[in-house]
Short mmCIF file of C-alpha atoms and ligand atoms in Angstrom, two decimals:
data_model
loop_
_atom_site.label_atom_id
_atom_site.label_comp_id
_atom_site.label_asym_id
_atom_site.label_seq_id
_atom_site.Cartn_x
_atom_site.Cartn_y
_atom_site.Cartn_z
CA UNK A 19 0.00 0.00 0.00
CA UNK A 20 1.25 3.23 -0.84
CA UNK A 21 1.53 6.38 1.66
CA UNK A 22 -0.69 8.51 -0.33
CA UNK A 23 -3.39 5.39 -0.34
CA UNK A 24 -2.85 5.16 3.47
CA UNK A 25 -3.41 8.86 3.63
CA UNK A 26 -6.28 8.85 1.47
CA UNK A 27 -8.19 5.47 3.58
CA UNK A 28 -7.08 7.78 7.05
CA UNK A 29 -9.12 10.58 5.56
CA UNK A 30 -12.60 9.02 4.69
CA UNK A 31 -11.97 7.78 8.07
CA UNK A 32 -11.83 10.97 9.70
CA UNK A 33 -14.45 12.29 7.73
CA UNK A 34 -16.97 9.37 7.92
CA UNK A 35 -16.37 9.67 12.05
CA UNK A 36 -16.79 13.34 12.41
CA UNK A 37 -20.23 13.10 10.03
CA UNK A 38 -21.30 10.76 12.23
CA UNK A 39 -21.00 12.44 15.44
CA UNK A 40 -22.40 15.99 13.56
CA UNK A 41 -25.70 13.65 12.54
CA UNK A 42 -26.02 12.15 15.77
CA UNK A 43 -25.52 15.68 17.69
CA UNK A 44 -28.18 17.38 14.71
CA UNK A 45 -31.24 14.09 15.91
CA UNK A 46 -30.19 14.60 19.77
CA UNK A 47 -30.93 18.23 19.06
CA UNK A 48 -33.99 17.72 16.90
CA UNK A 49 -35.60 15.20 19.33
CA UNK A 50 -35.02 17.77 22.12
CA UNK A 51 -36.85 19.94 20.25
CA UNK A 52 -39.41 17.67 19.31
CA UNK A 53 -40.04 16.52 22.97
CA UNK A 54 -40.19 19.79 24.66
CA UNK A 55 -42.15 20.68 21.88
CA UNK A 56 -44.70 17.38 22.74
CA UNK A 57 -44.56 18.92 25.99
CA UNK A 58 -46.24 21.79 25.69
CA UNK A 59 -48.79 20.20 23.31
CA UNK A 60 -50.14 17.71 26.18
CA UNK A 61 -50.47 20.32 28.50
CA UNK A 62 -53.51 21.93 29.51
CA UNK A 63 -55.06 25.24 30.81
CA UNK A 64 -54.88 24.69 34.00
CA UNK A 65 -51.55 22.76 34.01
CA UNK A 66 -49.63 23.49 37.12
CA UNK A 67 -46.80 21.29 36.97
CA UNK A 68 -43.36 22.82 37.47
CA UNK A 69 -41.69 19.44 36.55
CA UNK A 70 -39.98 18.59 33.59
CA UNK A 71 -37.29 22.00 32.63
CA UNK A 72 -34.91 23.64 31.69
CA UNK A 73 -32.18 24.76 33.99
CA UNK A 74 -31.24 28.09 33.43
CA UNK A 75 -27.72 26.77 31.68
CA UNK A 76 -29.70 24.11 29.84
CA UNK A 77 -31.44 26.73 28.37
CA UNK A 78 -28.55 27.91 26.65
CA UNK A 79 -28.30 24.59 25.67
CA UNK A 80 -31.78 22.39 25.31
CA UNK A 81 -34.26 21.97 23.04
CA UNK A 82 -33.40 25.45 20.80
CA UNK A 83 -33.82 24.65 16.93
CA UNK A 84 -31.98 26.81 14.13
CA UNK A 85 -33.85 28.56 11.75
CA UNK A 86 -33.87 30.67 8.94
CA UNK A 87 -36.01 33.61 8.12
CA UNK A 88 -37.79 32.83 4.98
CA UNK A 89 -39.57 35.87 4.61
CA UNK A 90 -40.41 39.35 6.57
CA UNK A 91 -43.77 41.62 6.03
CA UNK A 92 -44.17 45.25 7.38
CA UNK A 93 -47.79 44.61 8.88
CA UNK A 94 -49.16 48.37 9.40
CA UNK A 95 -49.39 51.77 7.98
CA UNK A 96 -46.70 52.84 10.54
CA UNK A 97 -44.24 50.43 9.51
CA UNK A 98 -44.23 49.49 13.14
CA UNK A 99 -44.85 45.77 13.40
CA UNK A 100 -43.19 43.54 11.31
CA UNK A 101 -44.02 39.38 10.57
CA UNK A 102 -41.68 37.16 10.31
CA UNK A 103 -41.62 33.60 8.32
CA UNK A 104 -39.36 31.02 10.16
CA UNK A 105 -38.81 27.56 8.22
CA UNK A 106 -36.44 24.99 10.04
CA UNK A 107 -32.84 24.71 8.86
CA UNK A 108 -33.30 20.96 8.86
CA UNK A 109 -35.94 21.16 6.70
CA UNK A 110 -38.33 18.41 8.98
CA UNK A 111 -41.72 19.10 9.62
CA UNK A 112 -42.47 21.60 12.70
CA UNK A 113 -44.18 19.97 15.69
CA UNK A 114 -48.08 20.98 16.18
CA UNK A 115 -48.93 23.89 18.32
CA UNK A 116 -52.01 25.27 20.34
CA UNK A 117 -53.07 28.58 19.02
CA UNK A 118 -51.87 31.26 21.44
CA UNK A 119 -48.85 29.86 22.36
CA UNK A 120 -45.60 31.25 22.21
CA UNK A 121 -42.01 30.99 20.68
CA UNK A 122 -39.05 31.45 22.80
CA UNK A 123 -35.80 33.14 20.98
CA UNK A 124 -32.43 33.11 21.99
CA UNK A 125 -30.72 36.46 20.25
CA UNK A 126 -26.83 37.22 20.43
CA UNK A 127 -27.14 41.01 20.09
CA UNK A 128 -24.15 43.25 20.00
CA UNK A 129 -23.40 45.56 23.13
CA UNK A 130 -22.03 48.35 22.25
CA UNK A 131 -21.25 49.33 26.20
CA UNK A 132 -19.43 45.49 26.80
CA UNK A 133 -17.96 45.76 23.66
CA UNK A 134 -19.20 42.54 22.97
CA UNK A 135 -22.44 39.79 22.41
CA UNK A 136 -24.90 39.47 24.83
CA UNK A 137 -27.48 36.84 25.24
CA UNK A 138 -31.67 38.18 25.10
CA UNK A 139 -33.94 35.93 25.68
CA UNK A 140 -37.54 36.76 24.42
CA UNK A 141 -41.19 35.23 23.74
CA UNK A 142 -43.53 35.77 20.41
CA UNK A 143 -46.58 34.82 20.41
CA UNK A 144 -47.34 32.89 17.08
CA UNK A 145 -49.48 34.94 14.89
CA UNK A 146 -50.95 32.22 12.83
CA UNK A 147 -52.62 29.16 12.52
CA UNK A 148 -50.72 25.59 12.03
CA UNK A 149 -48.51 25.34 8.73
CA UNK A 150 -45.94 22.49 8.91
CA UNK A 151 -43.01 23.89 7.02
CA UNK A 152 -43.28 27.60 8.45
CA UNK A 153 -44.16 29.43 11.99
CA UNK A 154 -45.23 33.05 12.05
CA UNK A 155 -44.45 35.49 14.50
CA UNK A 156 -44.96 39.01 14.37
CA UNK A 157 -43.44 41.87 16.32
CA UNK A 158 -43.75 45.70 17.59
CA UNK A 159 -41.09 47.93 17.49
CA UNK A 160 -40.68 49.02 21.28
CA UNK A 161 -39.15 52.77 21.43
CA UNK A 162 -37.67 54.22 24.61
CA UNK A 163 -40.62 55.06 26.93
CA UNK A 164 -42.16 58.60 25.77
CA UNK A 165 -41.22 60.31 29.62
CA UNK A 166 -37.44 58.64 29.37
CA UNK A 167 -36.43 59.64 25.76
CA UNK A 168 -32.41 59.04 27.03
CA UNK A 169 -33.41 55.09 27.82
CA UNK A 170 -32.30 52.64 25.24
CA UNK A 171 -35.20 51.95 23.07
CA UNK A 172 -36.31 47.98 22.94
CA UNK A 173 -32.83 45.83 22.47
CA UNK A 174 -34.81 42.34 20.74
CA UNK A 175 -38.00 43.76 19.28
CA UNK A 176 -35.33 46.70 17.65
CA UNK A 177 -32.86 44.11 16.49
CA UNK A 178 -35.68 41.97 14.86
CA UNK A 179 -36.39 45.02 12.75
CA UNK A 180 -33.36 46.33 11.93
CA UNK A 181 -30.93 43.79 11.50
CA UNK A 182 -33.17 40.52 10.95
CA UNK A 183 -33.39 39.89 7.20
CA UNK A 184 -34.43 37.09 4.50
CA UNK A 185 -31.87 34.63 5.66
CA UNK A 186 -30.89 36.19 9.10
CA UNK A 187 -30.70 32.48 11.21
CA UNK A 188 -32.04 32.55 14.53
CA UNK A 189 -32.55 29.91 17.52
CA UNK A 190 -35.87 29.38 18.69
CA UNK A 191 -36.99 27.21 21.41
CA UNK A 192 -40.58 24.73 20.82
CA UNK A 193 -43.73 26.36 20.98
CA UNK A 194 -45.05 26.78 24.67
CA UNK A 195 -47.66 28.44 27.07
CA UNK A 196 -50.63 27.76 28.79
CA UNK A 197 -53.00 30.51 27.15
CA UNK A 198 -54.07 28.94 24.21
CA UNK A 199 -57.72 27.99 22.55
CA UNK A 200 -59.73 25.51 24.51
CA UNK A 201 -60.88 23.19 22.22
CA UNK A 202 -62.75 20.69 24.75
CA UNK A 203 -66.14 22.85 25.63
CA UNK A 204 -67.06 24.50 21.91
CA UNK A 205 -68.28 27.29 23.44
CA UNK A 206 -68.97 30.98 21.41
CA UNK A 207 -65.15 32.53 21.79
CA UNK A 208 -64.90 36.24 22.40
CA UNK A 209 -60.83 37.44 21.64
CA UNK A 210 -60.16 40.78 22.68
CA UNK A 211 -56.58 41.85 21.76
CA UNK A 212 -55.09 45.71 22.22
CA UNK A 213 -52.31 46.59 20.46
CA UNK A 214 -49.80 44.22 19.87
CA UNK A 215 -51.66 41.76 21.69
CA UNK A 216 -53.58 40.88 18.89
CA UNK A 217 -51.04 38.43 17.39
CA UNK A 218 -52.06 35.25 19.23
CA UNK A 219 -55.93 36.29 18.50
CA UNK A 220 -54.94 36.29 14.93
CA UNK A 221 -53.39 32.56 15.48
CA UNK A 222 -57.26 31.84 17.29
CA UNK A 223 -59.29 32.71 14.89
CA UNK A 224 -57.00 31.51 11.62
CA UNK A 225 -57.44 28.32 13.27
CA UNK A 226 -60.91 28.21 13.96
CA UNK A 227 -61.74 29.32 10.60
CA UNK A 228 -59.91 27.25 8.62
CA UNK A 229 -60.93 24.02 10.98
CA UNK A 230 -64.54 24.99 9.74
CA UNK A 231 -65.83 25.33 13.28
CA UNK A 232 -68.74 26.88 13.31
CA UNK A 233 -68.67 28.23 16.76
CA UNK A 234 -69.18 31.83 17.26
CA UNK A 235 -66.64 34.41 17.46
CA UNK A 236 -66.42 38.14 18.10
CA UNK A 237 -63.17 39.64 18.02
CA UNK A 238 -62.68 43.06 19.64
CA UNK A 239 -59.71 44.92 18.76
CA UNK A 240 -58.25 48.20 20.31
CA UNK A 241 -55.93 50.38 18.99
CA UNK A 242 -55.76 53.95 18.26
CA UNK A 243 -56.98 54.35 14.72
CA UNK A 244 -56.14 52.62 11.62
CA UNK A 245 -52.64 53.12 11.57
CA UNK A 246 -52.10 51.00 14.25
CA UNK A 247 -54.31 48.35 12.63
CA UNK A 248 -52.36 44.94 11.11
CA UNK A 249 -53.65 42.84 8.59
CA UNK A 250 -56.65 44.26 7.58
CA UNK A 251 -56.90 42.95 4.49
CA UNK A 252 -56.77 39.77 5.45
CA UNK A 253 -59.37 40.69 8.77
CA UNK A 254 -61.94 42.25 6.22
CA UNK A 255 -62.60 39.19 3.68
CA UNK A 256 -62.83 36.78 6.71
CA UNK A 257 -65.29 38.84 8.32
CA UNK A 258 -67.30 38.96 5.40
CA UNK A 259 -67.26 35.35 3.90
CA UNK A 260 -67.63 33.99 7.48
CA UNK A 261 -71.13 35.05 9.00
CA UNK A 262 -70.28 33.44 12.22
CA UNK A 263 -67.03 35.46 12.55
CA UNK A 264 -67.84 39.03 14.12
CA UNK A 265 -64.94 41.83 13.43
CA UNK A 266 -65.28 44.74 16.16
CA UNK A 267 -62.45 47.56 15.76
CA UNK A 268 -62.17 49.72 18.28
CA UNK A 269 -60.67 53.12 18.00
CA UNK A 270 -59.58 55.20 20.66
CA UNK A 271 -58.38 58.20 18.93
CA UNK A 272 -59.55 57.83 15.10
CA UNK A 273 -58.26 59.98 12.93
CA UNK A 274 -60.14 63.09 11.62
CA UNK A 275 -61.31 61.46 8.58
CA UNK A 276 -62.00 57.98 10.12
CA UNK A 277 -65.72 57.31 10.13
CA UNK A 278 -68.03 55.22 13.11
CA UNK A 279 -69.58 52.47 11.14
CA UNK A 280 -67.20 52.50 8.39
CA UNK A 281 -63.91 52.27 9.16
CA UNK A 282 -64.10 51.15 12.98
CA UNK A 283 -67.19 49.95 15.14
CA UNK A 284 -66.38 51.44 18.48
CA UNK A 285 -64.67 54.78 19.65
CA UNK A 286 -62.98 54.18 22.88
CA UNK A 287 -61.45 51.92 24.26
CA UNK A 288 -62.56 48.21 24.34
CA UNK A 289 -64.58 48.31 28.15
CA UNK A 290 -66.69 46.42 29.46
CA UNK A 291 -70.10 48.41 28.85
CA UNK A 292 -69.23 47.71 25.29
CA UNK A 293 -69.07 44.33 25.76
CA UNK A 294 -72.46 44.03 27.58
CA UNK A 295 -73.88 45.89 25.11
CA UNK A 296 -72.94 43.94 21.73
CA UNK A 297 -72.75 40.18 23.47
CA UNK A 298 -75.72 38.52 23.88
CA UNK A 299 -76.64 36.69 26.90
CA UNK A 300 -74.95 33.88 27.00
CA UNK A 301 -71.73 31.79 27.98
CA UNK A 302 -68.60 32.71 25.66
CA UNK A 303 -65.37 31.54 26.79
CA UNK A 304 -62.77 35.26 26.60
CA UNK A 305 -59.50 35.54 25.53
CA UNK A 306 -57.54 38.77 26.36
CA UNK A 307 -54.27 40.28 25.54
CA UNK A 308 -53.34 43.64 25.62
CA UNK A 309 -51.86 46.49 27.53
CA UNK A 310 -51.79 46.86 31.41
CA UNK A 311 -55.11 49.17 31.61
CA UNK A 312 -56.51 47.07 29.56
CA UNK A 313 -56.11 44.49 31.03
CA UNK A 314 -56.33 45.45 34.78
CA UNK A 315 -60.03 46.66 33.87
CA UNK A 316 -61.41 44.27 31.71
CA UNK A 317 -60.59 40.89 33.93
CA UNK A 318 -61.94 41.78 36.96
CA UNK A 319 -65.05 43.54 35.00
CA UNK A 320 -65.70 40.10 33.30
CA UNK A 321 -66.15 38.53 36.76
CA UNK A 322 -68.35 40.94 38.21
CA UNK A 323 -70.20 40.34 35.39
CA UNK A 324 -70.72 37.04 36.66
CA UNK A 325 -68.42 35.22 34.23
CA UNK A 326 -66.77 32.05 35.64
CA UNK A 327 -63.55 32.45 35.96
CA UNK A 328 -62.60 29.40 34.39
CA UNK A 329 -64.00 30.86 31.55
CA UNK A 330 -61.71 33.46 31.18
CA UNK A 331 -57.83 33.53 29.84
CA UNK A 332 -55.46 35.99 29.60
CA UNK A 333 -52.02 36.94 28.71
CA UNK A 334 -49.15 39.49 29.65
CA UNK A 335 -46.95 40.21 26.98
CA UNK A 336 -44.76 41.88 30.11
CA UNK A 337 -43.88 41.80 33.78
CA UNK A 338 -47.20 40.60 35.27
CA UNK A 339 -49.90 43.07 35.90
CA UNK A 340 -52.92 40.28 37.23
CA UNK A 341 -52.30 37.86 39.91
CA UNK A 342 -53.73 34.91 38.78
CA UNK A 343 -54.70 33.87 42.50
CA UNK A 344 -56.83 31.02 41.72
CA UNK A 345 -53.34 29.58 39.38
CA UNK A 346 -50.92 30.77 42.39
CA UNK A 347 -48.85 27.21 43.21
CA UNK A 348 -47.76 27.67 46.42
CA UNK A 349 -50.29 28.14 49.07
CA UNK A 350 -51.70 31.82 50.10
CA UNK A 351 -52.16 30.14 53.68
CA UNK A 352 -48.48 29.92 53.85
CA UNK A 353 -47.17 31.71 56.74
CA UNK A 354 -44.01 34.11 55.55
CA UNK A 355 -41.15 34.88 57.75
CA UNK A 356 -40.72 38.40 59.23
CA UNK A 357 -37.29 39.09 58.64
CA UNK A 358 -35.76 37.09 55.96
CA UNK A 359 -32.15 36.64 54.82
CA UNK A 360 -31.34 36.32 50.83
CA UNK A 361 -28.29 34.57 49.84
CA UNK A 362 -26.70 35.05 46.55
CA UNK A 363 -23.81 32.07 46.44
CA UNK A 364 -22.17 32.78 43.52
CA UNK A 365 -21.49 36.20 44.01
CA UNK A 366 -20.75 36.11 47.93
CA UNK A 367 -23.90 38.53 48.88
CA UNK A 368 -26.13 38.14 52.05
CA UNK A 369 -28.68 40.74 51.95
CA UNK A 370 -32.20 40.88 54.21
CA UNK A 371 -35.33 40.71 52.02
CA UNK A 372 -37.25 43.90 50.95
CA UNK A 373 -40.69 43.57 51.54
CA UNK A 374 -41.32 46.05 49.01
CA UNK A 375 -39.62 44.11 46.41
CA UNK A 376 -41.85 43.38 43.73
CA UNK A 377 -39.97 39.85 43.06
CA UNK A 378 -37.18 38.13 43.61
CA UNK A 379 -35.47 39.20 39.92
CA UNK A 380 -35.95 43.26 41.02
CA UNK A 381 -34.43 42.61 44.06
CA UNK A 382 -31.38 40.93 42.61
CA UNK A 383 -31.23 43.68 39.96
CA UNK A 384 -31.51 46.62 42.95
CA UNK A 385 -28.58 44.95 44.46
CA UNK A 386 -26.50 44.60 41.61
CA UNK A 387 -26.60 40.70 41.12
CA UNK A 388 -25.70 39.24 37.69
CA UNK A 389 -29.45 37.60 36.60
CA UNK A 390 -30.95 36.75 33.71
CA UNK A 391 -34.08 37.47 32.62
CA UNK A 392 -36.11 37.19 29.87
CA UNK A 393 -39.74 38.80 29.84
CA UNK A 394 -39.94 38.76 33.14
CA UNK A 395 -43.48 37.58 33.16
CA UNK A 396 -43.11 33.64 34.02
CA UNK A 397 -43.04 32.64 30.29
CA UNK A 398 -39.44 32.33 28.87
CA UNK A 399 -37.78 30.50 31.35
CA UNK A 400 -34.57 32.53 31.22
CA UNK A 401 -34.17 33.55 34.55
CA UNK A 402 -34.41 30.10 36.31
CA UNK A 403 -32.18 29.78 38.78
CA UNK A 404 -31.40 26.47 41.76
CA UNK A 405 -32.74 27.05 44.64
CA UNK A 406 -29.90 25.85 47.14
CA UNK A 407 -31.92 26.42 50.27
CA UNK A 408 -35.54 27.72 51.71
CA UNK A 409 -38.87 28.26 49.72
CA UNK A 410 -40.60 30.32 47.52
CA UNK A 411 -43.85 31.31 46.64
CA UNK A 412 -45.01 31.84 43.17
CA UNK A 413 -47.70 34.88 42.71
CA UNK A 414 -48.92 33.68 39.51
CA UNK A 415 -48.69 30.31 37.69
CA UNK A 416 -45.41 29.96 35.58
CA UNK A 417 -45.85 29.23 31.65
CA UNK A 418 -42.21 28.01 31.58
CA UNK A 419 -41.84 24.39 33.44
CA UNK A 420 -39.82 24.63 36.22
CA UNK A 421 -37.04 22.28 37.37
CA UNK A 422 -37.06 20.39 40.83
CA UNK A 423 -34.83 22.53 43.20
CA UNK A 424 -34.86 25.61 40.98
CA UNK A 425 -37.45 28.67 40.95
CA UNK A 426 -38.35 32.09 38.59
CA UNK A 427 -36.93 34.84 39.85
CA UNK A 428 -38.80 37.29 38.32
CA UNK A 429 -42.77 35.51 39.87
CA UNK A 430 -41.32 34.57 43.17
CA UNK A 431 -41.15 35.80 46.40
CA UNK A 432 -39.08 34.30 49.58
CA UNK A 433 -41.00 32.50 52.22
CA UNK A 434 -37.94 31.89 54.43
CA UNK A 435 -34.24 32.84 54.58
CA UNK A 436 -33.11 31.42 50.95
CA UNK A 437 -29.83 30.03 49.57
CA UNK A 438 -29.94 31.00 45.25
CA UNK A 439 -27.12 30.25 43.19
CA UNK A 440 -26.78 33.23 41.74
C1 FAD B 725 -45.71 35.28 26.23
C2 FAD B 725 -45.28 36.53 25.51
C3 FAD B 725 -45.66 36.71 24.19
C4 FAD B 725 -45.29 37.87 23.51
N1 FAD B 725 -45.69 38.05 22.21
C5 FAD B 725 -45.33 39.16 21.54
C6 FAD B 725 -45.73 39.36 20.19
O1 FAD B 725 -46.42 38.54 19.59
N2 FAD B 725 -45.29 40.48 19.56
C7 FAD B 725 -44.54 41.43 20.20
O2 FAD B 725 -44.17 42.42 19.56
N3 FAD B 725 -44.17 41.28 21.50
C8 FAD B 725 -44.53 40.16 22.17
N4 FAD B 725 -44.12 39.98 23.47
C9 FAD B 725 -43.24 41.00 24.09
C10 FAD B 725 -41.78 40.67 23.77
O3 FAD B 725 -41.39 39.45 24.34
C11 FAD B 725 -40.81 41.74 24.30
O4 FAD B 725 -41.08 41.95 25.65
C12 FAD B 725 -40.92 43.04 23.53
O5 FAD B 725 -40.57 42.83 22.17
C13 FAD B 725 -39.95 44.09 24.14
O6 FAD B 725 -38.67 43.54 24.17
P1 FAD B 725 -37.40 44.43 23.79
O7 FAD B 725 -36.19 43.60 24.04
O8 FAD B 725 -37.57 45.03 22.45
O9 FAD B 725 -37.49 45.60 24.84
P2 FAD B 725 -36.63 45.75 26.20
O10 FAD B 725 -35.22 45.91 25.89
O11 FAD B 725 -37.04 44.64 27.10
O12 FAD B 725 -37.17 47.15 26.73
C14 FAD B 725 -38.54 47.35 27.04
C15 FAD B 725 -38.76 48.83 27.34
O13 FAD B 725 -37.97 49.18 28.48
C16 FAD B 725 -37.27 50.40 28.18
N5 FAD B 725 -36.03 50.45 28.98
C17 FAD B 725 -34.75 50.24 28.57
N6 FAD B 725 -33.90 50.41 29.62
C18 FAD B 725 -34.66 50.69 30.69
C19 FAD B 725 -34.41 51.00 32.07
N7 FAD B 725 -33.18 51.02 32.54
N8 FAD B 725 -35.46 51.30 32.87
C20 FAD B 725 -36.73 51.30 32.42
N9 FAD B 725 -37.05 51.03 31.13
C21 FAD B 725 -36.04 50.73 30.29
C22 FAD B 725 -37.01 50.32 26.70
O14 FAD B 725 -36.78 51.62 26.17
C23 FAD B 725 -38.34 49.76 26.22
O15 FAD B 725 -39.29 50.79 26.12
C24 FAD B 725 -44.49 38.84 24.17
C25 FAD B 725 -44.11 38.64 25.49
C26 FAD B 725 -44.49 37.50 26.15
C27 FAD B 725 -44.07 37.30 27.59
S1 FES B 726 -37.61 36.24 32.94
FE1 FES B 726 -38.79 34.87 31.70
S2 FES B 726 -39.39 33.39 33.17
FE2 FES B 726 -38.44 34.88 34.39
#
């Protein structure tokens, strides 16, 4: 045998080994995906098992696919929300979803103060019903809040527009969330979405329509006039092919030329005299999502009402605003020490509890503990962290699952003098 045959058998070696491990690495990765993604699926409303997660390292880690953007769409007259089109980079079929769940992305964004990459984690709702080959989600621009114009305007939902393109690949984790369509009870279903909480409406009602249910639905939709409308033209045909499917916009400040009746149903804002007024009297299960006010008034108006609470669901697309007490997993009767002691292991800090601390996350941030956080709100998962000692209580159900021995920092609230690794 000569050396240059040797060589050559040595090198289909090599490369027939290191194909194999990059195939076996691209299934484990896939099935992660897959499973988490199978997960969320079984899950129900109500679900409140923290089992089954992702550490806040696995998360950098588990179940996050690659994907590519296929194709991006400017949604409104403002330019201000923006769809995206995500296929897989494997090219395998996506697993199923229940409409008005979420995606979870993992961003490297550039920080310009660091000098280097930083990791975001974020959630977007999907914004359409199930397609196998693509997922939609669609975003709003977030600009610095209008009283602190020196902030740093929105660091993912900015990036998305600006710098993610036809081709941009991006790592998103399985679809997830416990506010979704109930598909059990086949009740009438009234969505109300304000703002940018409209997208998983949209991903409702796609699916109901194009299931052919013929169950009843009334979507309400607040914004300020027309230029903050998305997707009309695909609203407007649906509402007139489908006579089951009733389109209600709602404008609080329409523009001069914007006519009641014509261009928008409602001025104001959606409340709930408007909803007692146009709903007949009967059971409908609601959907909400939308901005704090709006959501802080229409909840507890619903159950005044008399609606069952079970018959309402609702989602934050930020730091919680409504306790879901009757979701809350750790016990209200639980007695709460007076003076507790928080423990920060990994960066040497002992520091006594503030009772005025909103959560556990703020109170890291106020004393200048490295955390991560995501939306803050229970959903993404990125701010997990092990619990090395004491307890927690949760003041509103978590949409991420939670590891054994680990808690959210940003829903929780010591009990007892606590041990984090953090
Ligand atoms: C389950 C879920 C689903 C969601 N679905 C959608 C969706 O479909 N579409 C969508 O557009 N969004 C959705 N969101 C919201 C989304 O996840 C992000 O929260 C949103 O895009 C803002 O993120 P950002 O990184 O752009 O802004 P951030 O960087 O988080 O900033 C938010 C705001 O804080 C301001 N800010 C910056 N620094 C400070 C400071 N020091 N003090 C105070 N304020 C400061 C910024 O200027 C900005 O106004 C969803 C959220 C959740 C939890
Ligand atoms: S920051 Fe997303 S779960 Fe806590």
């Amino acid at each position: 045998m000569t050396t240059g045959y040797l060589a050559l058998i040595i090198f289909v070696a090599i490369l027939a080994q290191v194909s194999l491990i990059m195939m076996v690495g691209l299934y484990r990765r896939r099935r992660e995906f897959k499973k988490s993604a199978d997960e969320s699926a079984c899950e129900t409303g109500q679900n409140n098992d923290h089992n089954a997660a992702l550490r806040n390292e696995d998360v950098e880690r588990k179940g996050f696919r690659e994907f590519i953007v296929k194709r991006r769409q400017i949604e409104d007259a403002q330019a201000s929300i923006c769809s995206f089109y995500l296929t897989p980079v494997d090219g395998e079929p996506l697993p199923q979803y229940k409409p008005g769940q979420f995606l979870t992305f993992k961003l490297l964004i550039p920080d310009s103060v660091a000098g280097q990459e930083k990791t975001i984690i974020r959630c977007y709702s999907l914004s359409d019903s199930y397609h196998p080959d693509y997922y939609r989600v669609s975003i709003k621009r977030v600009p610095s809040p209008a009283n602190r114009p020196e902030l740093s305007p929105g660091v993912s939902s900015n990036y998305f527009h600006d710098h993610v393109v036809e081709g941009t690949r991006l790592q998103i984790r399985a679809p997830s969330g416990h506010f979704h369509l109930i598909e059990e009870e086949a009740l009438p279903v009234v969505l109300i979405g304000g703002g940018i909480g409209i997208t998983p409406m949209l991903s409702i009602l796609n699916t109901l329509l194009e299931s052919g249910s013929q169950r009843e639905i009334w979507l309400f939709y607040g914004v300020r006039n027309s230029s903050e409308l998305v997707m009309q033209e695909h609203l407007h045909p649906l509402a007139k092919v489908h006579s089951h499917f009733h389109l209600h916009y709602c404008f609080s400040d329409p523009a001069v030329q914007e006519i009641e009746g014509i261009d928008y149903q409602h001025r104001g804002r959606v409340d709930i005299s408007l909803l007692r007024t146009t709903l007949g009297l009967q059971r409908y299960q609601f959907y909400i999502c939308g901005p704090k006010p709006m959501m802080e008034t229409l909840v507890p108006g619903l159950l005044e009402l008399g609606v069952q609470s079970g018959d309402v669901y609702y989602e934050s697309f930020g730091p919680a605003t409504l306790v879901k007490q009757d979701r809350v997993k750790t016990e209200a009767s639980r007695s709460i020490d007076k003076d507790i002691t928080v423990t920060f292991s990994k960066s040497g800090k002992k520091i006594s509890w503030d009772q005025d601390a909103g959560s556990l996350l703020e109170f890291a941030e106020a004393q200048g503990i490295d955390v991560e956080s995501g939306c803050r709100a229970g959903s993404c998962g990125g701010c997990q962290t092990i619990l090395e000692s004491g307890e927690v209580e949760y003041n509103q159900q978590a949409d991420a699952d939670v590891e054994p021995g680990h808690c959210l920092l940003c829903i929780t609230r010591p009990i007892n003098n606590l041990t984090l690794a953090a």
